[in-house]
Amino acid sequence: EIVLTQSPGTLSLSPGERATLSCRTSQSVTTTYLGWYQQKPGQAPRLLIYGASTRATGIPDRFSGSGSGTDFTLTISRLEPEDFAVYYCQQYGTSPYSFGQGTKLQIK
Amino acid sequence: QLQLQESGPRLVKPWETLSLTCTVSGGSISSTSYYWGWIRQPPGEGLEWIGSIYYSGSASYTPSLESRVTMSIDTSKRQFSLKVNSVTAADTAVYYCARQDYYYGSGSFDYWGQGVLVTVSS
């Protein structure tokens, strides 16, 4: 099983700041098969990024994804109040399709 | 707009079978471009993929649950289902159904149900 490790566990920032979230995989993952999700309390996860860098439908361009191999990054260029949530990375190229443990982005 | 809705008992006794159904509306469940998956999230914890099923009935499961899980699909009803047998408290979680998109997203989960909390308790 491919293990995904996200860092940091919690990130405290202010609106307007830049957020950088990391996802490392235990084996190389083809960029095609790496995604990022946002989850707010009491809600289902929402797909933000697929293919490591492609924004899903309706996702603002302040969200961007990058990376390759075993190191991937989600960047939020300027935080809006609605961006404070938990973020998960996921690989869906090799079964079982595993998720990272999540990064909680909270208001400083 | 595609919508998914989970339904089923919210309380299951230990060692019994958890059964959930996901009803798909606003789109076809028989498309060759999609799989249909179940993901769960224990309270306060992260996400775990349980398994995915194709419209043909072909399914794959996570190894840790494979011996206890069965998924099925009924295209005429636009529904797919999950059964987990011999449940314990460790199976208490919010269960989500979701669409796995192989047309654009190469297998990412692009549409999700709202989720249902299933509690295992006597």
Tab-separated table of C-alpha atoms in Angstrom:
chain	number	residue	atom	x	y	z
A	1	GLU	CA	0.000	0.000	0.000
A	2	ILE	CA	1.225	3.503	-0.836
A	3	VAL	CA	1.384	5.637	2.295
A	4	LEU	CA	0.817	9.387	1.987
A	5	THR	CA	2.268	11.658	4.657
A	6	GLN	CA	1.040	15.224	4.848
A	7	SER	CA	2.790	18.098	6.552
A	8	PRO	CA	2.338	20.084	8.576
A	9	GLY	CA	-0.442	18.528	10.611
A	10	THR	CA	-1.784	21.954	11.433
A	11	LEU	CA	-1.026	25.241	9.705
A	12	SER	CA	-2.003	28.550	11.316
A	13	LEU	CA	-2.154	31.492	8.943
A	14	SER	CA	-4.079	34.725	8.453
A	15	PRO	CA	-6.389	35.665	5.590
A	16	GLY	CA	-4.406	37.064	2.700
A	17	GLU	CA	-1.356	34.935	3.443
A	18	ARG	CA	0.031	32.155	1.271
A	19	ALA	CA	-0.430	28.534	2.324
A	20	THR	CA	1.850	25.699	1.274
A	21	LEU	CA	0.775	22.137	2.079
A	22	SER	CA	2.970	19.116	1.470
A	23	CYS	CA	2.167	15.514	0.571
A	24	ARG	CA	4.867	12.880	0.382
A	25	THR	CA	4.224	9.388	-0.920
A	26	SER	CA	6.035	6.194	0.100
A	27	GLN	CA	6.408	5.213	-3.552
A	28	SER	CA	6.560	7.258	-6.711
A	29	VAL	CA	3.107	8.270	-7.912
A	30	THR	CA	2.423	9.279	-11.490
A	31	THR	CA	1.193	12.871	-11.473
A	32	THR	CA	-1.954	11.757	-13.291
A	33	TYR	CA	-3.068	9.949	-10.165
A	34	LEU	CA	-2.594	12.510	-7.397
A	35	GLY	CA	-5.438	14.656	-6.106
A	36	TRP	CA	-6.252	17.133	-3.372
A	37	TYR	CA	-9.525	17.529	-1.478
A	38	GLN	CA	-10.895	20.149	0.890
A	39	GLN	CA	-13.196	19.204	3.752
A	40	LYS	CA	-15.093	21.579	5.991
A	41	PRO	CA	-16.743	20.486	9.262
A	42	GLY	CA	-19.885	18.451	8.697
A	43	GLN	CA	-19.391	18.368	4.942
A	44	ALA	CA	-18.221	15.857	2.392
A	45	PRO	CA	-14.787	16.317	0.872
A	46	ARG	CA	-14.625	18.439	-2.274
A	47	LEU	CA	-12.225	17.722	-5.109
A	48	LEU	CA	-9.874	20.659	-5.651
A	49	ILE	CA	-7.060	19.329	-7.797
A	50	TYR	CA	-6.622	16.196	-9.901
A	51	GLY	CA	-3.696	15.079	-11.965
A	52	ALA	CA	-1.466	16.845	-9.420
A	53	SER	CA	-2.053	20.268	-10.983
A	54	THR	CA	-5.435	20.490	-12.745
A	55	ARG	CA	-8.112	22.444	-10.925
A	56	ALA	CA	-11.501	20.769	-10.721
A	57	THR	CA	-14.565	22.517	-12.078
A	58	GLY	CA	-15.366	25.724	-10.244
A	59	ILE	CA	-12.207	25.823	-8.145
A	60	PRO	CA	-10.716	29.331	-7.858
A	61	ASP	CA	-7.314	29.934	-9.408
A	62	ARG	CA	-5.792	30.818	-6.043
A	63	PHE	CA	-5.543	27.028	-5.588
A	64	SER	CA	-2.675	25.370	-7.408
A	65	GLY	CA	-1.008	21.989	-7.270
A	66	SER	CA	2.477	20.919	-8.222
A	67	GLY	CA	5.005	18.192	-7.743
A	68	SER	CA	6.073	14.846	-9.089
A	69	GLY	CA	7.496	11.517	-7.989
A	70	THR	CA	7.040	11.370	-4.239
A	71	ASP	CA	6.676	15.070	-3.390
A	72	PHE	CA	3.546	17.065	-4.083
A	73	THR	CA	2.376	20.495	-2.982
A	74	LEU	CA	-0.926	22.323	-2.721
A	75	THR	CA	-0.570	26.092	-2.678
A	76	ILE	CA	-3.261	28.621	-1.837
A	77	SER	CA	-1.923	31.946	-3.028
A	78	ARG	CA	-4.013	34.322	-0.912
A	79	LEU	CA	-6.151	32.802	1.805
A	80	GLU	CA	-9.814	33.685	1.914
A	81	PRO	CA	-11.880	33.116	5.084
A	82	GLU	CA	-13.664	30.175	3.436
A	83	ASP	CA	-10.358	28.366	2.786
A	84	PHE	CA	-9.834	27.399	6.419
A	85	ALA	CA	-10.549	23.681	6.415
A	86	VAL	CA	-8.850	20.300	6.359
A	87	TYR	CA	-7.017	19.283	3.187
A	88	TYR	CA	-6.306	15.727	2.073
A	89	CYS	CA	-4.125	14.397	-0.687
A	90	GLN	CA	-4.967	11.082	-2.336
A	91	GLN	CA	-3.354	8.718	-4.793
A	92	TYR	CA	-5.753	6.822	-7.033
A	93	GLY	CA	-3.319	5.099	-9.335
A	94	THR	CA	-2.570	2.007	-7.279
A	95	SER	CA	-5.155	0.101	-5.285
A	96	PRO	CA	-5.817	0.551	-2.418
A	97	TYR	CA	-6.448	4.213	-3.185
A	98	SER	CA	-4.975	5.852	-0.135
A	99	PHE	CA	-5.403	9.257	1.460
A	100	GLY	CA	-3.014	11.310	3.528
A	101	GLN	CA	-3.910	11.959	7.143
A	102	GLY	CA	-4.843	15.566	6.407
A	103	THR	CA	-3.557	19.064	7.104
A	104	LYS	CA	-5.775	21.343	9.152
A	105	LEU	CA	-5.545	24.933	7.969
A	106	GLN	CA	-6.707	27.210	10.762
A	107	ILE	CA	-6.995	30.932	11.276
A	108	LYS	CA	-4.121	32.469	13.183
B	1	GLN	CA	-26.141	18.343	-11.699
B	2	LEU	CA	-25.145	14.902	-10.476
B	3	GLN	CA	-26.284	14.067	-6.971
B	4	LEU	CA	-25.559	11.085	-4.754
B	5	GLN	CA	-27.541	10.199	-1.652
B	6	GLU	CA	-26.673	7.547	0.933
B	7	SER	CA	-29.406	5.686	2.775
B	8	GLY	CA	-29.569	2.894	5.297
B	9	PRO	CA	-29.681	2.143	9.031
B	10	ARG	CA	-27.744	4.558	11.218
B	11	LEU	CA	-27.359	2.065	14.061
B	12	VAL	CA	-26.030	-1.455	13.663
B	13	LYS	CA	-25.405	-4.014	16.368
B	14	PRO	CA	-21.970	-5.592	16.806
B	15	TRP	CA	-21.334	-8.661	14.635
B	16	GLU	CA	-24.274	-7.795	12.387
B	17	THR	CA	-24.167	-6.492	8.807
B	18	LEU	CA	-23.962	-2.836	7.851
B	19	SER	CA	-25.924	-2.141	4.666
B	20	LEU	CA	-25.964	1.133	2.766
B	21	THR	CA	-27.319	2.192	-0.602
B	22	CYS	CA	-26.305	5.150	-2.732
B	23	THR	CA	-28.844	6.553	-5.173
B	24	VAL	CA	-27.526	8.495	-8.140
B	25	SER	CA	-29.595	11.210	-9.791
B	26	GLY	CA	-28.909	13.763	-12.513
B	27	GLY	CA	-26.615	11.475	-14.481
B	28	SER	CA	-26.039	7.958	-15.718
B	29	ILE	CA	-24.680	5.220	-13.482
B	30	SER	CA	-24.007	3.080	-16.562
B	31	SER	CA	-21.392	5.288	-18.175
B	32	THR	CA	-18.157	3.572	-19.137
B	33	SER	CA	-16.192	6.551	-17.806
B	34	TYR	CA	-16.969	6.174	-14.137
B	35	TYR	CA	-16.615	3.876	-11.191
B	36	TRP	CA	-18.680	4.257	-8.040
B	37	GLY	CA	-16.988	4.194	-4.679
B	38	TRP	CA	-17.428	4.084	-0.946
B	39	ILE	CA	-15.185	6.012	1.441
B	40	ARG	CA	-15.506	6.163	5.212
B	41	GLN	CA	-14.307	8.507	7.934
B	42	PRO	CA	-14.307	7.543	11.635
B	43	PRO	CA	-15.278	10.435	13.905
B	44	GLY	CA	-12.422	12.936	14.115
B	45	GLU	CA	-10.203	10.900	11.793
B	46	GLY	CA	-9.151	10.796	8.160
B	47	LEU	CA	-10.575	9.253	5.014
B	48	GLU	CA	-10.379	5.577	4.069
B	49	TRP	CA	-11.264	4.216	0.651
B	50	ILE	CA	-13.374	1.063	1.048
B	51	GLY	CA	-13.906	0.012	-2.544
B	52	SER	CA	-15.198	0.880	-5.994
B	53	ILE	CA	-17.544	-0.803	-8.445
B	54	TYR	CA	-18.081	-0.509	-12.202
B	55	TYR	CA	-21.492	-0.554	-13.863
B	56	SER	CA	-20.732	-4.095	-15.023
B	57	GLY	CA	-20.483	-5.232	-11.408
B	58	SER	CA	-16.721	-5.578	-11.316
B	59	ALA	CA	-15.473	-4.381	-7.929
B	60	SER	CA	-12.251	-3.837	-6.045
B	61	TYR	CA	-11.815	-3.470	-2.301
B	62	THR	CA	-9.202	-2.301	0.129
B	63	PRO	CA	-7.328	-5.365	1.439
B	64	SER	CA	-7.961	-4.591	5.109
B	65	LEU	CA	-11.725	-4.910	4.596
B	66	GLU	CA	-11.916	-7.250	1.636
B	67	SER	CA	-12.938	-10.292	3.663
B	68	ARG	CA	-15.962	-8.464	5.121
B	69	VAL	CA	-17.089	-6.181	2.285
B	70	THR	CA	-19.382	-6.709	-0.677
B	71	MET	CA	-20.441	-4.070	-3.165
B	72	SER	CA	-23.196	-4.412	-5.745
B	73	ILE	CA	-24.822	-2.235	-8.377
B	74	ASP	CA	-28.333	-2.015	-9.840
B	75	THR	CA	-28.219	0.154	-12.941
B	76	SER	CA	-31.995	-0.017	-13.454
B	77	LYS	CA	-32.502	1.668	-10.080
B	78	ARG	CA	-29.427	3.910	-10.414
B	79	GLN	CA	-28.183	2.533	-7.119
B	80	PHE	CA	-25.067	0.887	-5.773
B	81	SER	CA	-24.705	-0.705	-2.395
B	82	LEU	CA	-22.248	-1.572	0.326
B	83	LYS	CA	-22.378	-4.397	2.836
B	84	VAL	CA	-19.911	-4.827	5.658
B	85	ASN	CA	-20.426	-7.914	7.762
B	86	SER	CA	-19.368	-8.770	11.302
B	87	VAL	CA	-19.064	-5.101	12.260
B	88	THR	CA	-17.427	-3.849	15.433
B	89	ALA	CA	-17.124	-0.438	17.037
B	90	ALA	CA	-14.139	0.202	14.761
B	91	ASP	CA	-16.562	0.338	11.835
B	92	THR	CA	-18.346	3.356	13.310
B	93	ALA	CA	-17.837	6.119	10.772
B	94	VAL	CA	-19.382	8.526	8.330
B	95	TYR	CA	-19.807	6.578	5.115
B	96	TYR	CA	-19.662	8.486	1.837
B	97	CYS	CA	-20.539	7.321	-1.640
B	98	ALA	CA	-18.773	9.049	-4.501
B	99	ARG	CA	-18.218	8.980	-8.238
B	100	GLN	CA	-14.763	8.040	-9.446
B	101	ASP	CA	-14.100	9.898	-12.674
B	102	TYR	CA	-11.935	8.247	-15.312
B	103	TYR	CA	-13.053	10.590	-18.113
B	104	TYR	CA	-11.266	13.751	-17.003
B	105	GLY	CA	-9.928	12.942	-13.589
B	106	SER	CA	-8.123	9.627	-14.066
B	107	GLY	CA	-9.846	8.160	-11.060
B	108	SER	CA	-10.323	11.104	-8.726
B	109	PHE	CA	-13.547	11.312	-6.722
B	110	ASP	CA	-15.389	14.289	-8.151
B	111	TYR	CA	-18.928	13.986	-6.781
B	112	TRP	CA	-19.741	12.937	-3.224
B	113	GLY	CA	-22.845	12.196	-1.245
B	114	GLN	CA	-23.425	14.134	1.962
B	115	GLY	CA	-22.412	11.141	4.050
B	116	VAL	CA	-24.207	9.108	6.683
B	117	LEU	CA	-22.987	8.391	10.201
B	118	VAL	CA	-23.299	4.719	11.018
B	119	THR	CA	-22.789	3.772	14.644
B	120	VAL	CA	-22.030	0.236	15.737
B	121	SER	CA	-23.424	-0.312	19.204
B	122	SER	CA	-25.606	-2.746	21.101
